[in-house]
Every structure is written in C-alpha cells, then in structure tokens.
Amino acid sequence: MNPVNYLYLAALLFTIGAVGVLIRRNAIVVFMCVELMLNACNLAFVTFSRMHGNLDGQIIAFFTMVVAAAEVVVGLAIIVSVFRSRHSASVDDASLMKL
Amino acid sequence: MSFPLLTVTAAVPAVGAILTAAVPAGRRTAAKWLALLVSLATLVLAGLVFARFEPGGDRYQLTESHAWIKDFGVRYELGVDGIGVALIGLTALLIPFVMLAGWHDADPLETSSKRWRPTQGFFALILMVEAMVILSFEATDVFLFYILFEAMLIPMYFLIGGFGDRAHSGSDENAAAQRSYAAVKFLLYNLVGGLIMLAAVIGLYTVAGNFSLTEIAEARANGTLEMATGTERWLFLGFFFAFAVKAPLWPLHTWLPNAMGEATAPVAVLITAIVDKVGTFAMLRFCLGLFPEASQWATPVIVVLALISIVYGALLAVGQRDIKRLIAYASISHFGFIVLGIFAMTSQGQSGATLYMVNHGISTAALMLVAGFLISRRGSRLIADYGGVQKVAPVLAGTFLIGGLATLSLPGLAPFVSEFLVLVGTFARYPAAGVVATTGIVLAALYVLVLYQRTMTGPVKEEVRSMPDLRPRELAVVAPLIAVLLFLGVFPKPLTDVVNPAVRHTMSDVGKTDPTPEVPVQNVEAAK
Amino acid sequence: MDNLIALLIAAPLLGAAVLLCGGRRLDKTGHWLGTLLAAVSFATAVALFADMLGKGADDRAMHQRLFSWIPVEGFQADIAFQLDQLSMTFVLLITGVGTLIHVYSIGYMEHDERRRRFFGYLNLFVAAMLLLVLADNYLLLYFGWEGVGLASYLLIGFWQHKPSAATAAKKAFLVNRVGDIGLSIAIMLMFTTFGTFAFGPVLASAENATEGKLTAIGLMLLLAACGKSAQVPLQSWLGDAMEGPTPVSALIHAATMVTAGVYLIVRSADIFNAAPDAQLVVTIVGAVTLLFGAIVGCAKDDIKKALAGSTMSQIGYMILAAGLGPVGYVFAIMHLVTHGFFKAGLFLGAGSVMHGMNDEVDMRKYGGLRKYMPVTFITFGLGYLAIIGFPGLSGFFSKDKIIEAAFAKGGTEGWILGAVTLLGAAVTAYYMTRVMLMTFFGEKRWQPDADGRPPHPHESPKSMLVPMILLAVGSVGGGAVFEFSGFTEWLEPVTGFDHGHAPISAAAVTAATVAVMVIGVGLAYLQYGRKPVPVVAPRGSLLTRAARRDLLQDDLNHAVFVTGGTHLTRSLVYVDHTLVDGVVNGTAASVGGLSGRLRKLQNGYVRSYAVSMLGGTAVLIAATLLMRAV
C-alpha cells in the first residue's frame, strides 16, 4: 500500500481536529479534538519515518505522546477547576481575560 | 586631581532631593527649610563656578572626564563655557525664589493620612529638576546630555500633573482632567522630540564613533571627520527638532500654554524660565557646534519660524483671557527672539540670545510669580475677574507692572539689553527679518498694558476689595528679582564678560564673521 | 565741571527711587523732597551753564563717561553724557520749568492721597528727560526716550480708577511704541552703516554714507519723532493724554517731552542735511500737523484739549522749521523754548481755572472769570498774547523767524510752506482768542458739578500762582532775550546756521504775520465776543463736527487697528486651538481610535485565537513553500 495514503488520512484527521477546536464549545470536546490533531501529526511523523527509512519520525512521535500526556494532565485539571467554579465547560464562558 | 566643582554643584541638589523626600510626613516645615537651604547652597556653588571661570581662558573650563560605558565610548564628561556658566547661574538663582513662592502650594488640603507627604515630594522634585538642569548645562558628552534631557521630563511631569493650580474654574474633577491632559501633553511632545533626538544621537555615534562634543567638534574642524552633506543635515534636523519642541518654537508650541496654565505659578516658572532654556542652550551648543554647515543650510527656514513665533505668540497673548496662558504665549514670542538671535549668526545676535535666556528667565519669573500671588488671592485665573487691584494692593500692582515692563523690554530693565542685541544682530544679517521682529515690541506693549489695565486699574471690583497686599515672604521673592533686573539692565557687563568669549568660539565654529559696516568710522577716538 | 553732568540726572533719579520705595512714611514730606531734588538739578544746570558761557564757542561741549553699558563684540554702547549748547538749552528748560511745576503741584495735588507717588513719577520723568537730552549716543537716548514714555504713561494714568485715564495712558504708550520702532530701526541702520551709534562718529561721517541709507535713517527718525511729538499720523494720543493731572499736561505734554522729537531731528542735523528727501517729508509732516492741530484746537470745548491741539500745532511749526535745514534749526529750538514757557504757563492757568471750578473742563461752562481770578487771568492773558505772536512778546520773535525761514526755503516749496505757516498763525490767533473769550469774558455760564455743588471760583494758593507768574515773565521776555542776546550764535556750533535766500523781505513777513494775527483775533471776537456763547455746543458744520472728533483719525484707528486687531487675535486663538493644536490632538485621537479597533480583536474567545493561530501558521507555511519554489 502506498504510504502516501496514510498522509492523506493524517491530513483528514488533522482537519477534523482543527475544525472541532474552532467550532465546538464544550471544553472536553475541544480538548479531544486537540488530541486528534496531535495524533494526526503522530501518524504523519510515523509515515515519514517509513518513507525516508530512518527513525527520526518515530522518535518525535514518542516525544509528542509524552507532551500530549503532560498536556492532558494540565488541561484536564484546568477544565475541571473551571467547571467547579463556573458550573460550565463551555469555552465561550471563559472569556474574561480580555481588555 | 582637582576638586570636581561641577559635579558637586549638580550633586548637592540631587542629594538634597533624596533627603527632602525622606523627611517624615509630620515634619513638613523642616522639609521646606531643608530644600531651601540646599538650593541656597547650590547658589553658593554656582557663584563659585562663576568666580572660578576665567573669561580669557580655555573654551571649556573646570572640566571633568571619566569613563562611563566603555563599550560605547560614553564618558561622564563635564565642562562649562560662558553660556553654561550664565545659565547655571540663572538656574541656581531662580530655584530658591521658586521654592519661596511655592512655600504653601503643596501643603496637603486635609491631614487625613499620616503617610501622605505631598510637600516633601514637591520640594524634592524641584531640587531634582535643578540637579538635572544644571548637569545638562555642564555635560559635554552628547549621550550624557541626552539622558539628562529626557530624564528631567519625569520630575517635571509629576510637578505639572501632581500639583495643579488651585485656582481653577469648574469642578475639581474637571480641573484634574485638564491638569492630567496638560501633563501628558507636555510629556508626549517632549518624548517625541527626545525619540527623534535619540535616533540622531545613535546616528552621530555611527558616524563619529564617540559621543564627546569636544572631540567631534575638533575632528570636524580639522577635517579628520568627514560627514556627508545629507547625513549632517538629517542629524542636525534630529537634534533641532527635539530642541525646538523644548524651546518651544512655532508650530511645536501648543504644549506650553496648557502646561503653564495648569501648573502652579512656581512650576510654570520652572518650565519656562529654566527647563525650556535647555532647548535653546542646546541649539547653541550642539546644533551649531556639531553641525555648522547644516545649521547654515537650515537658517532661512528657522529664521522664518522664529519670526512667526514672535508675532504669532504676541498676537495670541493679546487674545488670551487667562493670565497664565497670556504669559505662556508671551514666552513663546520671547523664545522666538532667542532662536532668532542664535541663528542670525552674528556676535550681537548670539550674545543677545544668551543674555535673553538669562533675562527672560528672571523677568518671566518676576511676572509669573506675582501673577501667582494675585491668582491665589482671588482664586481665579481669568483676567475679567479682576479690576482695580492697584487701589487695594498697590505694592502688588507695582511689582506686577515692573514685571510687565520687563516683559515688554523697557530700557533700564535687563530684557531690553538682550532684545536690542538680538534685533541689531538680526538686522545686520537679515534686515527684513529685523524689521519684522521689531513689530514684536509694539505687540509686547499691547499685551502687557492690556493685562495691566484690565486687572489693576479702573473701578475696584467687589471681589477684590478685601485683597491683601504682598506679604513679607512674597515681597522677599519679588524684590530681589526686580533688583537683579534693574542691575542687569544698567550694568550687564559681568554677564557679557563671560558670554563674549563663548560666542566668539561659536562664531568660529560656524565659520561666520560679522557683517562689516558700509562706512566704517575711521577714527572713533578722534571723532569723539 | 564735566563730572557734574551725572548729578543732573542722579538727583531726580534718587528722588524717584526714594519716593516710590519709601512707603507711607514719606507722605508728609515727600513732595518737598521731590521739589528740592528737582531744584538741585536746576542749580547744577545753572552752574554748568555759567561755566559753559565762560568758554570759547567751539569748546563748550562737555563729556562725561561713566561706564561701558553693553560691551559686546563689535557693539559698543556707553553710559556717557554729552553736554553741548543744544543739550544745555534743553537742560535749563527741563529743570527750570520742571522745578516750577513741582512747586505748582504741591498746591494742585494737595488733596490727593497719592501725592507722594505723583512726585516720585515727576522726578522719574525729569531724570529720564535729562537722560534723553544728555545722552552721547542714540541707544542711551533711546533709554531716556522710553523712560519719558514710561513716566508719561504713569502720569497720564495717575488717576487709574477712571477707566478713561487708564485707557488714555495705554494708548499713549502704544502709539509711542509705534514711533519707537522707528528709533530702533534707525539705530540698527546706523549700526550696520557706520558700525556705531554714538553721536560724534555717526554725525561726523554721515556725509560718507549713501543718500539712500541716510534717507532711510532720516525717515525712521522722523517716525520716532512723530510718535513722541504727536505729529500726524501718530498724533492721536495727545488729546487723550489730557486725562492726566494738569501739571503733567503742562510739563510733559506741552513743555518738554513732546518736544523730544524736535530735539531728535535737530540733533541728527548732519544726517538730515545730507538727505533732502527726508527733509522734505519732515517739512510736510510739520505743515500738515500744524494745520491739523490748529483745526482741532478750534473745535474743542474742553480747555485742555483745545490747548493740546494748540501744542500739536506749535510743535508742527518746530518740526517744519527743523525740516528746513540749517535755515531753521535754531528757530525750531528757539520756538521750542518760548513755547515751553508760554504753553506751560497756559496749562498751569487752565489748571488754576479748573481748581477754582470744581475740575470742570468744558469752556462753555466758564465765562466771566477774570474778576474772580485776576492773577490767573493776567498770567494766562500774557501767555495768550505770547502764543498768538503779539509783537514784542516771546512767541512773536520765534514764530516770525520760522515763517521767514519757511519762505527762505526757496522755490515753490518755500511759498507753499510760507503760506501754510501764515495760515497757521491766523488760526492760532483765532482759537486762542476763542479760549480766552470763552473762559474769562462774557456771561457766567457756570453749572453745578455732578454732586450738585455750584462752583465758587477763587484764586489759587500762592504755591500755584508763583510758578504761573514766573512762566508769564518768561513768556513775555523770553523771545526778546533770545533775539538780542545771540541765541543763533550760541547754537550755531552745534546745529549750523544759514540765512537762506528769502524771496521777500523780513519786514514784509513780519507785517504779514501781524496782519493775519489781527484777522484771526478779529474773527474770533466776532464769533465769541460779540454774541453770547451757548452752553450747549451747536451742531456746527461738517468740519467742526469732524474736528471735535479729532478729524476722525481716532475713528479710523479704531476701525483699522482695534477692530481689525481684535478680529485677528480672536481668529488666531481659534486657529491655534483648532488647527495647530488640532493636528496634534487629531493625531493622538486617531492613534487612540486605531488602538481601540485593534483591541476588539482580543475578544477573549479561545476559538478566535485558535483561528488566528491557524491562519498564521497557514500563511507561514505558504510563505515558506513559496520561497522554496522561487
């Protein structure tokens, strides 16, 4: 199978994730979309690794996973504490830090 | 190493400022006396500078030089020529009177908070301004000068914005808004000027490789430092713009009436009589000293701007309804004369301009401080609110008239000497400009006499009927200033003696000689 | 002796300083001190005069140099004095008449609570006027010139609580400042032409300069003279200046200060001699003013303003004479001195009348006063005879000489100027007779004053009468003394003298002068002596009405300068606020507006930030790819 098809899939996943981030209001969903985008990147990296025949892409994919895990921890903590104080997980409600 | 007199002269008020600011809230009067004593000590030191300065000696004397920022060739370099000596003297002379006149201007209205210390701040800021102004008159390093030129805006900003004139029309909030508008306008105008100057300072460094005024001027004079015509002109314009804002020259003048109108009278004196002089002083020292060719190139335009300032400032003064704004516009007219004298490029014009800086400082101080006393009595700045003051407070009216007569350059008072020198110097080079500038003397008479007539003469108005005459403290402010005006009007020799050599140097900087008379008198002594 | 010159000025200057700074302690004695110091100055002048008479004609000039005033590269102005025959004449006039008027003021100002200050100002005036005539260079002369302007300002506005007085004072100072422009420019021109402005070198080398320069200098000096001496077109202040106390009108606005313009022109004789065009303009100004003042004098009902018109006219004579060149300089000065006597006397007489009439100035409310004020009547009458040129009195000699000199100018100009001066003599006789008849003769037309008190005319106190008598003596004898004691020879070393070529004989001119005088007196008698004078002024002809308003000059000034100037300043204030300041405020406002709009982008919604991030990334990538491709 042509590895380029994996790239098409990664681009599709990334787009879905990006659109989700932009249009969904629920913080959890936005968060999951961010994960989707990260994993789309991972897929692309692994594909590139395969295509170029070296391991750089796979190493970066591991990095991404670590960063994503860390991000999930911090992000979920913020979302939970916002939800506790405001009883809402909508990202539009948290728009107080503007001028 | 010799005694660093110049550093000490500037350091004493700076240290005094810190000490004054540190006086506890309850000891308000002590802070005032401390500040006054420090300013008097500075006056003594300035007198020492004057005495130690030898008119026949080197161009820059009492010099000090230390490395400061080695990587950029910035040095802490001080030295005074005759012009600097005269202006240091002016600054040191006026500050004690400014303080004495503003003795109660910064008393807190109610003693609600124990930590509230406006008085200490007011006097400390005045001393800070004094220190910076004196040091800027001494600096012969362009970068050092630039830093001081900008730094003195900070205390001035707080003096204008923080201590407004208590005589205002309308509500307190309205007055506070106007005051903060004036202070911000002052700051922004001068910052923009300073920013452009900074660009020019950096440009100068890239061309010359150091910041030393004396070295650059020397290198330019003996040809080791070539500067392309275009470069020189741009650098000149950068410097000149900043100084023209500070001076202020038409059309960059509109911050001055706001600032002088909203500030208390002593602070207004500080602005126009002292801080603005840094601008005209710097034109003489930096513009002409560093960029002689560009200065000559720009002269026609600058002369026209100066003429517009003279006539326009005077006409606007005639049209003012507010006493302090009137004096501000009169000052704009006078700054026009100073700039005209500098760029006439004749010995008489430049000596006149230097004397004008000193004399205008003293005469405006006299007029403005008396106006301040008047305003504080009635609580209004509007000319229309006064009338017949002469009848109830003759001494106040008399001193106001003398201040006014000095402003209109009556012979016998100091400003006449300088104004006439400027006119003669200009006329010798540009007859038409001299004639136009001469109309300024009629307009000056108009605004001064109209002001005097409307406030002091005529039937006594009900509101001024119980106005007290000058108090001893106020008389102690005005009387010495008037005495100095009279003395310098009849015997300006001590001042011209120190100024003449400096002017000779400046004239040789720009490579100009005085126009020769058409029919030189062959033998003056024999003819006598 | 030379070192005494400074004392002349120092004495009254000391008086001014002490009286003005001394405070109320000196209220009781101040006037005596002021008078004494003026007298000291006069005594010094007499001593110097005696000394000068003892010397030969050519080395009478004395010099005293005090110190260098403004020592600047290429510019030398000294505080130095020069006392020659011309200055001496003025010094004697100023200190003599000045002292008399100090004495007069002691009585006249007795009830004024600010009398001390009045004497301080008078002393200041005397000092400044002496400085003006003693200066040895034009810049120092300018010092004195402005000094007398200041004293005049202070004294015209002495009764400052009256708005009219304050306005008149301001007007006088301003109009004089316009003239001062002329003097400043003249000094600058001298500096650029000769490199100095001391009398000696400038006048000695005047003929070396080009005629154009000299004409310019001459015209500028004339402008200065017009301001100070109230000549057309700068004459408008003199009438209003009568708001000042009467001794001031007598001393400053009749005898001394207003003649400073004549002094200036005569002093600059060498410049004018080499600039015939300037001289011609001087004579024209003199001729126009002499008629102008005379016409105004005919129409005024205010006794002081009528006399002011007369002063203007008489100074017109002097200026005209000074414009004639060496033919006329001596006579200009001679008329100046005799005029100083009789006009000061007339003003003091007018002051005495006002003193007795509750300060009424309208002559239509006088009448028949000769019985009540005999001394005033006689002294005023002698002054009157002197000014109309009654044969044998002082005005006769001096005016007759000027008319002769005007004819001697030669050519058509000579005839025109001669005719104008003769006409002026007739009008002078007419208006002075009018004043005399309305005041001292005819019916009593007295009216109670504003408070309802009827006037009780009475003779003035001795301190006022003595100066009047002394001035009357001068008015009678002055001319004859000058005529027969060699005044011409006395002044000749300074001003030069030339007989000119009179087209008609001196006797014919004298006869004509006397004839026109008789006509003038006769006309006035027909109009005011034969018929009763109406208390309310009749409407009068167009000319009369115009003359009452100073021939509409004030209205013109008002329309052009006051109204125009007000509009100009108003609109400039508007421009400064909206345009110059508006540009700056506009810049500030647009920066503020822009930042306000930019601020809207920060809406706080995560997704909009995400869009911008995404967009930014896309743009970056696209740009990178594009760069690669290129």
Tab-separated table of C-alpha atoms in Angstrom, chain C residues 162-344:
chain	number	residue	atom	x	y	z
C	162	LYS	CA	-11.006	106.294	35.995
C	163	PRO	CA	-11.134	103.847	33.085
C	164	SER	CA	-10.721	106.744	30.665
C	165	ALA	CA	-7.406	107.680	32.263
C	166	ALA	CA	-6.131	104.107	32.173
C	167	THR	CA	-7.126	103.770	28.526
C	168	ALA	CA	-5.537	107.085	27.600
C	169	ALA	CA	-2.304	106.071	29.302
C	170	LYS	CA	-2.213	102.781	27.466
C	171	LYS	CA	-2.963	104.462	24.177
C	172	ALA	CA	-0.182	106.996	24.666
C	173	PHE	CA	2.323	104.274	25.410
C	174	LEU	CA	1.267	102.134	22.481
C	175	VAL	CA	1.302	104.920	19.923
C	176	ASN	CA	4.684	105.946	21.232
C	177	ARG	CA	5.888	102.388	20.835
C	178	VAL	CA	4.959	102.524	17.175
C	179	GLY	CA	7.226	105.531	16.944
C	180	ASP	CA	9.873	103.655	18.895
C	181	ILE	CA	10.029	101.095	16.111
C	182	GLY	CA	11.315	103.965	14.012
C	183	LEU	CA	14.000	104.834	16.517
C	184	SER	CA	15.109	101.219	16.915
C	185	ILE	CA	15.348	100.701	13.194
C	186	ALA	CA	17.198	103.979	12.802
C	187	ILE	CA	19.737	102.837	15.401
C	188	MET	CA	20.100	99.476	13.679
C	189	LEU	CA	20.608	101.182	10.348
C	190	MET	CA	23.268	103.378	11.888
C	191	PHE	CA	24.937	100.313	13.317
C	192	THR	CA	25.016	98.497	10.001
C	193	THR	CA	26.061	101.611	8.129
C	194	PHE	CA	28.611	103.149	10.469
C	195	GLY	CA	29.315	100.357	12.953
C	196	THR	CA	28.437	102.643	15.829
C	197	PHE	CA	25.645	104.869	17.017
C	198	ALA	CA	27.468	107.431	19.103
C	199	PHE	CA	26.640	110.984	18.076
C	200	GLY	CA	30.207	112.057	17.396
C	201	PRO	CA	31.313	109.409	14.890
C	202	VAL	CA	27.934	108.969	13.212
C	203	LEU	CA	27.322	112.634	12.611
C	204	ALA	CA	30.913	113.290	11.615
C	205	SER	CA	30.892	110.605	8.939
C	206	ALA	CA	27.272	110.998	7.866
C	207	GLU	CA	28.154	112.535	4.542
C	208	ASN	CA	30.192	109.470	3.551
C	209	ALA	CA	27.170	107.215	3.530
C	210	THR	CA	24.913	106.763	0.552
C	211	GLU	CA	21.949	109.069	0.308
C	212	GLY	CA	19.532	106.155	0.274
C	213	LYS	CA	20.747	104.939	3.666
C	214	LEU	CA	20.627	108.424	5.096
C	215	THR	CA	17.119	108.983	3.780
C	216	ALA	CA	16.035	105.723	5.394
C	217	ILE	CA	17.631	106.695	8.690
C	218	GLY	CA	16.080	110.133	8.474
C	219	LEU	CA	12.603	108.786	7.801
C	220	MET	CA	12.875	106.328	10.672
C	221	LEU	CA	13.987	109.117	12.991
C	222	LEU	CA	11.020	111.106	11.747
C	223	LEU	CA	8.698	108.220	12.609
C	224	ALA	CA	10.113	108.249	16.116
C	225	ALA	CA	9.672	111.991	16.320
C	226	CYS	CA	6.078	111.678	15.114
C	227	GLY	CA	5.263	109.302	17.939
C	228	LYS	CA	6.839	111.304	20.727
C	229	SER	CA	5.861	114.732	19.428
C	230	ALA	CA	2.313	113.806	18.428
C	231	GLN	CA	2.730	114.577	14.744
C	232	VAL	CA	0.438	113.241	12.028
C	233	PRO	CA	-0.104	110.280	11.658
C	234	LEU	CA	0.778	109.346	15.270
C	235	GLN	CA	-0.864	112.343	16.914
C	236	SER	CA	-3.963	110.667	18.282
C	237	TRP	CA	-2.704	110.075	21.800
C	238	LEU	CA	-2.048	113.670	22.813
C	239	GLY	CA	-5.663	114.749	23.176
C	240	ASP	CA	-6.497	111.750	25.346
C	241	ALA	CA	-3.358	112.328	27.385
C	242	MET	CA	-5.113	115.336	28.899
C	243	GLU	CA	-6.736	112.828	31.269
C	244	GLY	CA	-3.641	113.233	33.394
C	245	PRO	CA	-3.375	115.857	36.133
C	246	THR	CA	-2.864	119.338	34.720
C	247	PRO	CA	0.730	119.851	35.934
C	248	VAL	CA	1.568	116.747	33.924
C	249	SER	CA	-0.051	118.192	30.845
C	250	ALA	CA	1.952	121.351	31.353
C	251	LEU	CA	5.325	119.735	31.933
C	252	ILE	CA	5.233	116.617	29.805
C	253	HIS	CA	2.603	117.170	27.178
C	254	ALA	CA	3.376	120.783	26.435
C	255	ALA	CA	6.784	121.989	27.508
C	256	THR	CA	9.249	119.133	27.421
C	257	MET	CA	8.549	115.545	26.438
C	258	VAL	CA	6.527	116.231	23.321
C	259	THR	CA	9.345	118.390	22.028
C	260	ALA	CA	11.771	115.478	22.190
C	261	GLY	CA	11.046	114.757	18.536
C	262	VAL	CA	12.298	118.194	17.599
C	263	TYR	CA	15.410	117.561	19.659
C	264	LEU	CA	15.982	114.282	17.858
C	265	ILE	CA	15.779	115.868	14.425
C	266	VAL	CA	17.916	118.857	15.303
C	267	ARG	CA	20.440	116.584	16.983
C	268	SER	CA	20.638	114.497	13.818
C	269	ALA	CA	21.083	117.600	11.693
C	270	ASP	CA	24.039	116.181	9.789
C	271	ILE	CA	22.015	113.184	8.674
C	272	PHE	CA	19.086	115.264	7.505
C	273	ASN	CA	21.307	117.808	5.788
C	274	ALA	CA	22.618	115.028	3.573
C	275	ALA	CA	19.164	113.587	2.892
C	276	PRO	CA	16.988	116.233	1.221
C	277	ASP	CA	14.161	113.801	0.569
C	278	ALA	CA	13.847	113.033	4.252
C	279	GLN	CA	13.928	116.744	4.978
C	280	LEU	CA	11.090	117.342	2.582
C	281	VAL	CA	8.988	114.708	4.320
C	282	VAL	CA	9.791	116.334	7.658
C	283	THR	CA	8.523	119.692	6.456
C	284	ILE	CA	5.388	118.097	5.028
C	285	VAL	CA	4.656	116.330	8.313
C	286	GLY	CA	5.236	119.586	10.178
C	287	ALA	CA	2.999	121.564	7.835
C	288	VAL	CA	0.174	119.022	7.930
C	289	THR	CA	0.305	118.754	11.698
C	290	LEU	CA	0.407	122.460	12.250
C	291	LEU	CA	-2.865	122.840	10.355
C	292	PHE	CA	-4.346	119.651	11.790
C	293	GLY	CA	-3.672	120.686	15.380
C	294	ALA	CA	-4.922	124.183	14.754
C	295	ILE	CA	-8.201	122.978	13.256
C	296	VAL	CA	-8.746	120.542	16.128
C	297	GLY	CA	-7.926	123.323	18.591
C	298	CYS	CA	-10.669	125.484	17.086
C	299	ALA	CA	-13.403	122.956	17.711
C	300	LYS	CA	-12.677	121.609	21.182
C	301	ASP	CA	-14.743	122.838	24.115
C	302	ASP	CA	-12.537	121.101	26.675
C	303	ILE	CA	-9.990	123.746	27.634
C	304	LYS	CA	-7.159	121.243	27.998
C	305	LYS	CA	-7.918	119.543	24.716
C	306	ALA	CA	-8.042	122.882	22.950
C	307	LEU	CA	-4.610	123.615	24.381
C	308	ALA	CA	-3.464	120.128	23.364
C	309	GLY	CA	-4.494	120.834	19.781
C	310	SER	CA	-2.523	124.026	20.028
C	311	THR	CA	0.520	122.153	21.317
C	312	MET	CA	0.344	119.785	18.393
C	313	SER	CA	0.150	122.705	16.023
C	314	GLN	CA	3.040	124.589	17.608
C	315	ILE	CA	5.221	121.511	17.531
C	316	GLY	CA	4.250	121.246	13.889
C	317	TYR	CA	5.907	124.637	13.494
C	318	MET	CA	9.043	123.354	15.155
C	319	ILE	CA	9.191	120.182	13.104
C	320	LEU	CA	8.645	122.195	9.965
C	321	ALA	CA	11.451	124.520	10.939
C	322	ALA	CA	13.712	121.576	11.719
C	323	GLY	CA	12.944	120.156	8.290
C	324	LEU	CA	14.152	123.320	6.633
C	325	GLY	CA	17.748	122.515	7.483
C	326	PRO	CA	20.315	124.945	8.768
C	327	VAL	CA	17.947	127.814	7.941
C	328	GLY	CA	15.525	126.586	10.542
C	329	TYR	CA	17.238	124.501	13.257
C	330	VAL	CA	17.991	127.425	15.502
C	331	PHE	CA	14.475	128.784	15.222
C	332	ALA	CA	12.942	125.414	15.865
C	333	ILE	CA	14.799	125.314	19.174
C	334	MET	CA	14.037	128.935	19.906
C	335	HIS	CA	10.329	128.388	19.349
C	336	LEU	CA	10.566	125.228	21.409
C	337	VAL	CA	11.890	127.147	24.390
C	338	THR	CA	9.489	130.064	24.141
C	339	HIS	CA	6.648	127.601	23.602
C	340	GLY	CA	7.821	125.757	26.692
C	341	PHE	CA	7.312	128.931	28.701
C	342	PHE	CA	4.015	130.130	27.374
C	343	LYS	CA	2.333	126.784	26.884
C	344	ALA	CA	3.333	125.590	30.346
